[in-house]
mmCIF file of C-alpha atoms in Angstrom:
data_model
loop_
_atom_site.group_PDB
_atom_site.id
_atom_site.type_symbol
_atom_site.label_atom_id
_atom_site.label_comp_id
_atom_site.label_asym_id
_atom_site.label_seq_id
_atom_site.Cartn_x
_atom_site.Cartn_y
_atom_site.Cartn_z
ATOM 1 C CA UNK A 72 0.000 0.000 0.000
ATOM 2 C CA UNK A 73 1.445 3.377 -1.003
ATOM 3 C CA UNK A 74 1.176 6.181 1.555
ATOM 4 C CA UNK A 75 2.455 9.654 0.706
ATOM 5 C CA UNK A 76 2.802 10.497 4.419
ATOM 6 C CA UNK A 77 5.204 7.560 4.829
ATOM 7 C CA UNK A 78 7.018 8.260 1.557
ATOM 8 C CA UNK A 79 7.571 11.897 2.543
ATOM 9 C CA UNK A 80 8.793 10.959 6.034
ATOM 10 C CA UNK A 81 5.854 12.720 7.711
ATOM 11 C CA UNK A 82 4.524 9.663 9.575
ATOM 12 C CA UNK A 83 6.224 6.405 10.526
ATOM 13 C CA UNK A 84 3.409 4.867 12.573
ATOM 14 C CA UNK A 85 3.089 1.999 10.063
ATOM 15 C CA UNK A 86 6.641 0.707 10.618
ATOM 16 C CA UNK A 87 6.162 -2.251 8.263
ATOM 17 C CA UNK A 88 4.472 -0.419 5.415
ATOM 18 C CA UNK A 89 7.280 -1.156 2.955
ATOM 19 C CA UNK A 90 7.082 -4.876 3.757
ATOM 20 C CA UNK A 91 4.656 -6.861 1.528
ATOM 21 C CA UNK A 92 1.563 -7.829 3.501
ATOM 22 C CA UNK A 93 2.108 -11.573 3.106
ATOM 23 C CA UNK A 94 5.621 -11.110 4.481
ATOM 24 C CA UNK A 95 4.187 -9.214 7.455
ATOM 25 C CA UNK A 96 1.896 -12.150 8.194
ATOM 26 C CA UNK A 97 4.762 -14.636 7.866
ATOM 27 C CA UNK A 98 7.048 -12.643 10.172
ATOM 28 C CA UNK A 99 4.378 -12.290 12.857
ATOM 29 C CA UNK A 100 3.587 -16.006 12.767
ATOM 30 C CA UNK A 101 7.286 -16.903 13.006
ATOM 31 C CA UNK A 102 7.735 -14.603 15.998
ATOM 32 C CA UNK A 103 4.698 -16.097 17.732
ATOM 33 C CA UNK A 104 5.842 -19.676 17.145
ATOM 34 C CA UNK A 105 9.324 -18.821 18.462
ATOM 35 C CA UNK A 106 7.895 -17.228 21.620
ATOM 36 C CA UNK A 107 5.668 -20.253 22.262
ATOM 37 C CA UNK A 108 8.235 -22.897 21.287
ATOM 38 C CA UNK A 109 8.952 -23.882 24.943
ATOM 39 C CA UNK A 110 5.310 -24.923 25.370
ATOM 40 C CA UNK A 111 5.223 -27.614 22.659
ATOM 41 C CA UNK A 112 2.079 -26.331 20.969
ATOM 42 C CA UNK A 113 1.091 -28.555 18.072
ATOM 43 C CA UNK A 114 -1.925 -26.731 16.606
ATOM 44 C CA UNK A 115 -1.386 -23.275 15.143
ATOM 45 C CA UNK A 116 -4.436 -22.382 13.100
ATOM 46 C CA UNK A 117 -4.162 -20.197 9.954
ATOM 47 C CA UNK A 118 -3.665 -16.479 10.504
ATOM 48 C CA UNK A 119 -6.780 -14.322 10.268
ATOM 49 C CA UNK A 120 -5.826 -11.476 7.949
ATOM 50 C CA UNK A 121 -7.087 -7.905 7.843
ATOM 51 C CA UNK A 122 -7.951 -5.593 5.023
ATOM 52 C CA UNK A 123 -4.734 -3.606 4.409
ATOM 53 C CA UNK A 124 -6.529 -0.227 4.311
ATOM 54 C CA UNK A 125 -9.674 1.335 5.740
ATOM 55 C CA UNK A 126 -9.754 -1.112 8.655
ATOM 56 C CA UNK A 127 -9.613 1.261 11.614
ATOM 57 C CA UNK A 128 -12.947 1.998 13.257
ATOM 58 C CA UNK A 129 -11.315 4.561 15.553
ATOM 59 C CA UNK A 130 -9.335 7.732 14.888
ATOM 60 C CA UNK A 131 -7.226 9.431 17.551
ATOM 61 C CA UNK A 132 -6.211 12.764 16.066
ATOM 62 C CA UNK A 133 -3.890 15.206 17.807
ATOM 63 C CA UNK A 134 -5.087 18.761 17.122
ATOM 64 C CA UNK A 135 -2.313 21.209 16.271
ATOM 65 C CA UNK A 136 -1.896 24.405 14.251
ATOM 66 C CA UNK A 137 -4.257 27.252 15.063
ATOM 67 C CA UNK A 138 -7.997 27.638 15.512
ATOM 68 C CA UNK A 139 -8.095 29.297 12.087
ATOM 69 C CA UNK A 140 -6.019 26.553 10.452
ATOM 70 C CA UNK A 141 -6.229 23.387 12.558
ATOM 71 C CA UNK A 142 -4.301 20.238 11.703
ATOM 72 C CA UNK A 143 -5.539 16.774 12.648
ATOM 73 C CA UNK A 144 -3.031 13.964 12.990
ATOM 74 C CA UNK A 145 0.363 14.012 14.706
ATOM 75 C CA UNK A 146 1.351 16.431 17.434
ATOM 76 C CA UNK A 147 4.201 18.891 17.249
ATOM 77 C CA UNK A 148 7.684 17.658 18.146
ATOM 78 C CA UNK A 149 10.789 19.628 19.012
ATOM 79 C CA UNK A 150 11.570 21.917 16.089
ATOM 80 C CA UNK A 151 8.618 20.675 14.003
ATOM 81 C CA UNK A 152 4.974 21.603 13.682
ATOM 82 C CA UNK A 153 2.207 19.037 13.964
ATOM 83 C CA UNK A 154 1.341 17.094 10.821
ATOM 84 C CA UNK A 155 -2.092 16.757 9.253
ATOM 85 C CA UNK A 156 -3.044 13.137 8.495
ATOM 86 C CA UNK A 157 -6.610 13.704 7.349
ATOM 87 C CA UNK A 158 -6.060 11.532 4.266
ATOM 88 C CA UNK A 159 -4.600 8.552 6.164
ATOM 89 C CA UNK A 160 -5.711 5.419 4.311
ATOM 90 C CA UNK A 161 -6.009 3.369 7.515
ATOM 91 C CA UNK A 162 -9.306 5.167 8.123
ATOM 92 C CA UNK A 163 -12.370 4.310 6.036
ATOM 93 C CA UNK A 164 -13.731 6.986 3.750
ATOM 94 C CA UNK A 165 -16.667 7.463 6.145
ATOM 95 C CA UNK A 166 -14.233 8.749 8.796
ATOM 96 C CA UNK A 167 -11.980 10.728 6.454
ATOM 97 C CA UNK A 168 -14.920 12.707 5.046
ATOM 98 C CA UNK A 169 -15.648 14.018 8.555
ATOM 99 C CA UNK A 170 -12.321 15.782 9.014
ATOM 100 C CA UNK A 171 -12.942 18.860 6.776
ATOM 101 C CA UNK A 172 -16.284 19.460 8.503
ATOM 102 C CA UNK A 173 -14.687 19.127 11.941
ATOM 103 C CA UNK A 174 -11.943 21.584 11.006
ATOM 104 C CA UNK A 175 -14.638 24.110 10.105
ATOM 105 C CA UNK A 176 -16.318 23.444 13.449
ATOM 106 C CA UNK A 177 -13.029 24.073 15.278
ATOM 107 C CA UNK A 178 -12.701 27.416 13.479
ATOM 108 C CA UNK A 179 -16.296 28.460 14.143
ATOM 109 C CA UNK A 180 -16.179 27.491 17.815
ATOM 110 C CA UNK A 181 -12.786 29.129 18.348
ATOM 111 C CA UNK A 182 -11.183 25.981 19.746
ATOM 112 C CA UNK A 183 -7.513 26.860 20.040
ATOM 113 C CA UNK A 184 -5.272 23.793 19.663
ATOM 114 C CA UNK A 185 -3.280 22.973 22.778
ATOM 115 C CA UNK A 186 0.483 23.537 22.675
ATOM 116 C CA UNK A 187 2.305 21.152 25.006
ATOM 117 C CA UNK A 188 5.563 23.127 25.053
ATOM 118 C CA UNK A 189 3.854 26.439 25.838
ATOM 119 C CA UNK A 190 1.158 24.925 28.090
ATOM 120 C CA UNK A 191 -1.617 26.927 26.480
ATOM 121 C CA UNK A 192 -4.612 26.335 24.252
ATOM 122 C CA UNK A 193 -7.697 24.218 24.833
ATOM 123 C CA UNK A 194 -8.328 21.453 22.275
ATOM 124 C CA UNK A 195 -5.940 18.508 22.589
ATOM 125 C CA UNK A 196 -7.471 15.608 20.641
ATOM 126 C CA UNK A 197 -10.432 14.567 18.526
ATOM 127 C CA UNK A 198 -11.413 10.934 19.150
ATOM 128 C CA UNK A 199 -13.830 9.277 16.725
ATOM 129 C CA UNK A 200 -15.403 5.815 16.674
ATOM 130 C CA UNK A 201 -17.568 4.492 13.831
ATOM 131 C CA UNK A 202 -19.869 1.455 13.779
ATOM 132 C CA UNK A 203 -21.102 -0.871 11.035
ATOM 133 C CA UNK A 204 -23.947 1.543 10.198
ATOM 134 C CA UNK A 205 -21.474 4.440 9.830
ATOM 135 C CA UNK A 206 -22.840 6.058 12.988
ATOM 136 C CA UNK A 207 -20.167 8.028 14.835
ATOM 137 C CA UNK A 208 -19.125 8.886 18.379
ATOM 138 C CA UNK A 209 -17.096 12.100 18.620
ATOM 139 C CA UNK A 210 -15.116 13.201 21.668
ATOM 140 C CA UNK A 211 -13.354 16.524 22.173
ATOM 141 C CA UNK A 212 -10.435 16.238 24.609
ATOM 142 C CA UNK A 213 -10.018 19.656 26.233
ATOM 143 C CA UNK A 214 -7.654 21.178 28.774
ATOM 144 C CA UNK A 215 -10.544 22.722 30.744
ATOM 145 C CA UNK A 216 -14.252 23.462 30.578
ATOM 146 C CA UNK A 217 -13.658 26.976 29.232
ATOM 147 C CA UNK A 218 -14.850 26.131 25.711
ATOM 148 C CA UNK A 219 -17.788 23.895 26.602
ATOM 149 C CA UNK A 220 -20.270 26.749 26.158
ATOM 150 C CA UNK A 221 -18.907 27.529 22.692
ATOM 151 C CA UNK A 222 -19.086 23.864 21.677
ATOM 152 C CA UNK A 223 -22.695 23.674 22.856
ATOM 153 C CA UNK A 224 -23.564 26.831 20.905
ATOM 154 C CA UNK A 225 -22.182 25.502 17.621
ATOM 155 C CA UNK A 226 -23.099 21.846 18.116
ATOM 156 C CA UNK A 227 -26.653 21.985 16.645
ATOM 157 C CA UNK A 228 -25.240 23.162 13.317
ATOM 158 C CA UNK A 229 -22.664 20.358 13.358
ATOM 159 C CA UNK A 230 -25.315 17.740 14.122
ATOM 160 C CA UNK A 231 -27.443 19.094 11.294
ATOM 161 C CA UNK A 232 -24.517 18.864 8.895
ATOM 162 C CA UNK A 233 -23.410 15.425 10.154
ATOM 163 C CA UNK A 234 -26.552 13.499 11.171
ATOM 164 C CA UNK A 235 -24.414 10.357 11.595
ATOM 165 C CA UNK A 236 -23.015 11.843 14.822
ATOM 166 C CA UNK A 237 -24.902 9.887 17.487
ATOM 167 C CA UNK A 238 -22.771 10.580 20.560
ATOM 168 C CA UNK A 239 -20.774 13.737 21.250
ATOM 169 C CA UNK A 240 -18.880 14.408 24.463
ATOM 170 C CA UNK A 241 -16.083 16.503 25.933
ATOM 171 C CA UNK A 242 -13.336 14.892 27.984
ATOM 172 C CA UNK A 243 -11.446 17.164 30.362
ATOM 173 C CA UNK A 244 -7.736 16.411 30.554
ATOM 174 C CA UNK A 245 -6.003 19.211 32.497
ATOM 175 C CA UNK A 246 -2.524 17.646 32.801
ATOM 176 C CA UNK A 247 0.164 19.518 30.845
ATOM 177 C CA UNK A 248 1.346 16.421 28.983
ATOM 178 C CA UNK A 249 0.315 14.484 25.884
ATOM 179 C CA UNK A 250 -1.943 12.133 27.841
ATOM 180 C CA UNK A 251 -4.891 10.950 25.792
ATOM 181 C CA UNK A 252 -7.795 11.574 28.171
ATOM 182 C CA UNK A 253 -8.826 12.499 31.693
ATOM 183 C CA UNK A 254 -11.405 11.151 34.132
ATOM 184 C CA UNK A 255 -14.137 13.775 33.611
ATOM 185 C CA UNK A 256 -16.483 13.223 30.654
ATOM 186 C CA UNK A 257 -19.279 15.651 29.770
ATOM 187 C CA UNK A 258 -22.012 14.248 27.499
ATOM 188 C CA UNK A 259 -23.232 16.792 24.962
ATOM 189 C CA UNK A 260 -25.921 14.668 23.285
ATOM 190 C CA UNK A 261 -28.868 12.805 24.714
ATOM 191 C CA UNK A 262 -27.557 9.503 23.330
ATOM 192 C CA UNK A 263 -24.716 8.247 25.511
ATOM 193 C CA UNK A 264 -23.504 5.130 23.697
ATOM 194 C CA UNK A 265 -22.724 3.835 20.236
ATOM 195 C CA UNK A 266 -24.181 0.448 19.308
ATOM 196 C CA UNK A 267 -21.886 -1.968 17.470
ATOM 197 C CA UNK A 268 -23.439 -5.289 16.419
ATOM 198 C CA UNK A 269 -20.945 -8.111 15.876
ATOM 199 C CA UNK A 270 -22.024 -11.629 14.878
ATOM 200 C CA UNK A 271 -25.552 -10.810 16.014
ATOM 201 C CA UNK A 272 -24.354 -9.658 19.459
ATOM 202 C CA UNK A 273 -25.239 -6.014 20.253
ATOM 203 C CA UNK A 274 -22.346 -4.299 22.019
ATOM 204 C CA UNK A 275 -22.512 -0.773 23.393
ATOM 205 C CA UNK A 276 -19.574 1.623 23.497
ATOM 206 C CA UNK A 277 -19.576 4.636 25.773
ATOM 207 C CA UNK A 278 -17.019 7.445 25.523
ATOM 208 C CA UNK A 279 -14.515 5.871 27.936
ATOM 209 C CA UNK A 280 -15.168 2.219 27.070
ATOM 210 C CA UNK A 281 -12.508 0.120 25.372
ATOM 211 C CA UNK A 282 -13.315 -1.524 22.055
ATOM 212 C CA UNK A 283 -11.155 -3.191 19.430
ATOM 213 C CA UNK A 284 -9.704 -0.947 16.710
ATOM 214 C CA UNK A 285 -10.347 -3.352 13.820
ATOM 215 C CA UNK A 286 -14.009 -4.407 13.763
ATOM 216 C CA UNK A 287 -13.561 -6.869 10.885
ATOM 217 C CA UNK A 288 -10.847 -8.850 12.677
ATOM 218 C CA UNK A 289 -12.601 -8.444 16.043
ATOM 219 C CA UNK A 290 -15.643 -10.120 14.508
ATOM 220 C CA UNK A 291 -13.470 -13.089 13.479
ATOM 221 C CA UNK A 292 -11.857 -13.152 16.929
ATOM 222 C CA UNK A 293 -15.179 -13.302 18.782
ATOM 223 C CA UNK A 294 -16.626 -15.832 16.321
ATOM 224 C CA UNK A 295 -13.605 -18.081 16.840
ATOM 225 C CA UNK A 296 -13.962 -17.851 20.621
ATOM 226 C CA UNK A 297 -17.598 -18.895 20.246
ATOM 227 C CA UNK A 298 -16.722 -21.766 17.893
ATOM 228 C CA UNK A 299 -13.932 -23.118 20.106
ATOM 229 C CA UNK A 300 -16.083 -23.126 23.236
ATOM 230 C CA UNK A 301 -19.588 -24.004 22.012
ATOM 231 C CA UNK A 302 -18.913 -27.774 22.018
ATOM 232 C CA UNK A 303 -17.230 -27.801 25.446
ATOM 233 C CA UNK A 304 -19.044 -29.163 28.490
ATOM 234 C CA UNK A 305 -19.489 -25.802 30.215
ATOM 235 C CA UNK A 306 -22.002 -24.655 32.814
ATOM 236 C CA UNK A 307 -20.462 -21.484 34.223
ATOM 237 C CA UNK A 308 -18.086 -18.944 32.625
ATOM 238 C CA UNK A 309 -15.894 -16.254 34.125
ATOM 239 C CA UNK A 310 -15.050 -13.380 31.757
ATOM 240 C CA UNK A 311 -12.172 -11.437 33.315
ATOM 241 C CA UNK A 312 -11.191 -7.995 31.963
ATOM 242 C CA UNK A 313 -14.566 -8.341 30.224
ATOM 243 C CA UNK A 314 -14.879 -4.768 28.918
ATOM 244 C CA UNK A 315 -18.283 -4.322 27.252
ATOM 245 C CA UNK A 316 -18.780 -8.109 27.290
ATOM 246 C CA UNK A 317 -17.712 -9.116 23.783
ATOM 247 C CA UNK A 318 -16.081 -12.439 24.608
ATOM 248 C CA UNK A 319 -18.422 -13.595 27.357
ATOM 249 C CA UNK A 320 -21.594 -12.751 25.452
ATOM 250 C CA UNK A 321 -20.312 -14.659 22.421
ATOM 251 C CA UNK A 322 -19.442 -17.731 24.477
ATOM 252 C CA UNK A 323 -22.460 -17.994 26.756
ATOM 253 C CA UNK A 324 -26.045 -18.990 25.960
ATOM 254 C CA UNK A 325 -29.348 -19.377 27.800
ATOM 255 C CA UNK A 326 -28.222 -22.705 29.270
ATOM 256 C CA UNK A 327 -24.943 -21.337 30.629
ATOM 257 C CA UNK A 328 -24.260 -18.752 33.330
ATOM 258 C CA UNK A 329 -21.721 -15.967 33.039
ATOM 259 C CA UNK A 330 -19.871 -13.752 35.518
ATOM 260 C CA UNK A 331 -18.018 -10.790 34.015
ATOM 261 C CA UNK A 332 -15.543 -8.606 35.902
ATOM 262 C CA UNK A 333 -14.160 -5.280 34.686
ATOM 263 C CA UNK A 334 -12.903 -2.213 36.561
ATOM 264 C CA UNK A 335 -14.770 0.273 34.319
ATOM 265 C CA UNK A 336 -18.299 0.953 35.557
ATOM 266 C CA UNK A 337 -19.223 2.407 32.148
ATOM 267 C CA UNK A 338 -18.175 -0.763 30.361
ATOM 268 C CA UNK A 339 -20.139 -2.899 32.838
ATOM 269 C CA UNK A 340 -23.271 -0.811 32.271
ATOM 270 C CA UNK A 341 -22.894 -1.476 28.538
ATOM 271 C CA UNK A 342 -22.363 -5.213 29.068
ATOM 272 C CA UNK A 343 -25.505 -5.454 31.212
ATOM 273 C CA UNK A 344 -27.556 -3.728 28.523
ATOM 274 C CA UNK A 345 -26.315 -6.190 25.894
ATOM 275 C CA UNK A 346 -27.127 -9.203 28.077
ATOM 276 C CA UNK A 347 -30.647 -7.878 28.661
ATOM 277 C CA UNK A 348 -31.248 -7.416 24.948
ATOM 278 C CA UNK A 349 -30.028 -10.962 24.281
ATOM 279 C CA UNK A 350 -32.392 -12.356 26.916
ATOM 280 C CA UNK A 351 -29.597 -13.846 29.027
ATOM 281 C CA UNK A 352 -30.863 -14.158 32.596
ATOM 282 C CA UNK A 353 -27.962 -16.074 34.171
ATOM 283 C CA UNK A 354 -25.486 -13.228 33.694
ATOM 284 C CA UNK A 355 -23.784 -11.043 36.306
ATOM 285 C CA UNK A 356 -21.411 -8.240 35.355
ATOM 286 C CA UNK A 357 -19.476 -6.472 38.112
ATOM 287 C CA UNK A 358 -17.379 -3.283 38.124
ATOM 288 C CA UNK A 359 -14.578 -4.493 40.376
ATOM 289 C CA UNK A 360 -10.806 -4.438 40.689
ATOM 290 C CA UNK A 361 -9.940 -7.907 39.448
ATOM 291 C CA UNK A 362 -6.817 -8.436 41.559
ATOM 292 C CA UNK A 363 -8.810 -7.750 44.747
ATOM 293 C CA UNK A 364 -11.961 -9.689 43.986
ATOM 294 C CA UNK A 365 -11.207 -12.755 41.872
ATOM 295 C CA UNK A 366 -10.838 -15.056 44.861
ATOM 296 C CA UNK A 367 -14.177 -13.917 46.345
ATOM 297 C CA UNK A 368 -16.326 -15.136 43.449
ATOM 298 C CA UNK A 369 -18.366 -17.994 44.853
ATOM 299 C CA UNK A 370 -19.366 -20.212 41.938
ATOM 300 C CA UNK A 371 -16.373 -21.955 40.383
ATOM 301 C CA UNK A 372 -16.121 -21.697 36.579
ATOM 302 C CA UNK A 373 -15.819 -24.376 33.923
ATOM 303 C CA UNK A 374 -14.278 -21.827 31.539
ATOM 304 C CA UNK A 375 -12.275 -18.699 32.338
ATOM 305 C CA UNK A 376 -11.912 -16.088 29.584
ATOM 306 C CA UNK A 377 -9.133 -13.540 30.011
ATOM 307 C CA UNK A 378 -8.421 -10.530 27.800
ATOM 308 C CA UNK A 379 -5.819 -8.537 29.760
ATOM 309 C CA UNK A 380 -4.083 -5.302 28.741
ATOM 310 C CA UNK A 381 -0.629 -5.383 27.139
ATOM 311 C CA UNK A 382 1.096 -6.066 30.442
ATOM 312 C CA UNK A 383 -0.651 -9.455 30.632
ATOM 313 C CA UNK A 384 -2.165 -11.205 33.627
ATOM 314 C CA UNK A 385 0.871 -10.936 35.866
ATOM 315 C CA UNK A 386 2.053 -13.400 38.473
ATOM 316 C CA UNK A 387 -0.735 -13.002 41.043
ATOM 317 C CA UNK A 388 -3.675 -13.665 38.723
ATOM 318 C CA UNK A 389 -1.817 -16.344 36.745
ATOM 319 C CA UNK A 390 -1.013 -18.260 39.924
ATOM 320 C CA UNK A 391 -4.596 -17.992 41.126
ATOM 321 C CA UNK A 392 -5.912 -19.358 37.835
ATOM 322 C CA UNK A 393 -3.281 -22.084 37.988
ATOM 323 C CA UNK A 394 -4.861 -23.558 41.111
ATOM 324 C CA UNK A 395 -8.420 -22.830 39.998
ATOM 325 C CA UNK A 396 -10.556 -25.856 39.119
ATOM 326 C CA UNK A 397 -11.619 -24.493 35.728
ATOM 327 C CA UNK A 398 -11.081 -27.212 33.083
ATOM 328 C CA UNK A 399 -10.664 -24.619 30.308
ATOM 329 C CA UNK A 400 -8.989 -21.246 29.898
ATOM 330 C CA UNK A 401 -9.454 -19.008 26.852
ATOM 331 C CA UNK A 402 -6.737 -16.348 26.643
ATOM 332 C CA UNK A 403 -6.885 -13.409 24.218
ATOM 333 C CA UNK A 404 -3.631 -11.449 24.180
ATOM 334 C CA UNK A 405 -2.533 -8.260 22.431
ATOM 335 C CA UNK A 406 1.087 -8.810 23.482
ATOM 336 C CA UNK A 407 2.635 -12.199 22.745
ATOM 337 C CA UNK A 408 5.683 -11.425 24.911
ATOM 338 C CA UNK A 409 3.649 -10.923 28.119
ATOM 339 C CA UNK A 410 1.443 -13.852 27.073
ATOM 340 C CA UNK A 411 4.480 -16.151 26.911
ATOM 341 C CA UNK A 412 5.481 -14.987 30.409
ATOM 342 C CA UNK A 413 2.000 -15.782 31.697
ATOM 343 C CA UNK A 414 2.131 -19.249 30.133
ATOM 344 C CA UNK A 415 5.200 -20.008 32.237
ATOM 345 C CA UNK A 416 3.121 -19.346 35.349
ATOM 346 C CA UNK A 417 0.069 -21.194 33.998
ATOM 347 C CA UNK A 418 1.956 -24.477 34.087
ATOM 348 C CA UNK A 419 -1.094 -26.473 35.183
ATOM 349 C CA UNK A 420 -2.654 -25.719 31.788
ATOM 350 C CA UNK A 421 -1.652 -26.938 28.347
ATOM 351 C CA UNK A 422 -2.198 -24.740 25.288
ATOM 352 C CA UNK A 423 -3.952 -26.896 22.689
ATOM 353 C CA UNK A 424 -5.013 -24.380 20.064
ATOM 354 C CA UNK A 425 -3.463 -21.056 19.000
ATOM 355 C CA UNK A 426 -4.452 -18.553 16.315
ATOM 356 C CA UNK A 427 -2.996 -15.196 15.308
ATOM 357 C CA UNK A 428 -5.357 -12.364 14.356
ATOM 358 C CA UNK A 429 -3.770 -9.510 12.436
ATOM 359 C CA UNK A 430 -5.582 -6.687 14.206
ATOM 360 C CA UNK A 431 -2.860 -4.141 13.385
ATOM 361 C CA UNK A 432 -1.547 -4.400 9.782
ATOM 362 C CA UNK A 433 1.727 -2.662 8.857
ATOM 363 C CA UNK A 434 2.967 -2.844 12.472
ATOM 364 C CA UNK A 435 4.651 -5.618 14.499
ATOM 365 C CA UNK A 436 1.556 -5.921 16.726
ATOM 366 C CA UNK A 437 -1.113 -8.614 16.601
ATOM 367 C CA UNK A 438 -3.730 -10.421 18.695
ATOM 368 C CA UNK A 439 -3.454 -14.067 19.766
ATOM 369 C CA UNK A 440 -6.276 -16.365 20.861
ATOM 370 C CA UNK A 441 -5.356 -19.532 22.759
ATOM 371 C CA UNK A 442 -7.420 -22.354 24.229
ATOM 372 C CA UNK A 443 -5.841 -24.023 27.238
ATOM 373 C CA UNK A 444 -6.916 -27.220 28.972
ATOM 374 C CA UNK A 445 -6.210 -28.157 32.587
ATOM 375 C CA UNK A 446 -3.578 -30.867 32.809
#
């Protein structure tokens, strides 16, 4: 895929862009097999590939320049101005066509881009998420609430021009660093969540909820989790780091029970709404700190699903799961290095099935799904 930003040296986010896509897939698979070589895994299923362009359902755009001439893309670095990446081919056309309209909104509302080095300005980031119906959630990340009134004043015109905007919010991030978002979120529309339906499962995304960046590959990931577990003799499931419930809701049914644990109360509210719509009655989702509560869950699981952040499960949780009576463990990892470390601790389980999902083309990153069976 040719990218003029990469060719001109403007952006290097896609480190592997000059590498043919089939070579990218090969290199990722070889790295994964090398990392997991100590565990004698015999079944590596074929890699699930991504579309090479237009696959991102989220855009995280640093706002730079001026209110009169805003740039959306990369932030300023020492000696260089920020770069505009409005034509980035990783975004679908439905996202890219929003950027000119949003630049006009920034001008009309007088939203001065934040300058990290000078510690002044208001607008830090624009965060966009799009669903399968091309409905959009838009978040303004601001230094303070000073421009909220101006955004509210100009918002009706923006919503009239872009009726696909379903959710609009302002996140307040006062720290004088390039941190993506803060704790305070101000909803500016009546609708508070974006619905994303995957494999017939309705999932709801609120402004601070996590959701996969590549919906096409995420759909394959969840479908595979369902397929691998539907034939297992399972009565009760734990879904740890459950987020908005994607894995657990794909793997449960009306005959099974499900307990989901996630620290984000917003994500748990979304997961509960999905379970209600699906008619699942034996489902409990809890907004809890996993490391403090996992041992207090009463009903022992037959299957534990884990989808930890890049740091992995860590020693404490891995050791707890190691002595748990669950016959099956389904591990989804976005970092094969931390996953391999966790497997060393999970020595009472044997990995029987592994598959790589290329969630992040043109980079070294990927997702791995593994089914483990108690020894």
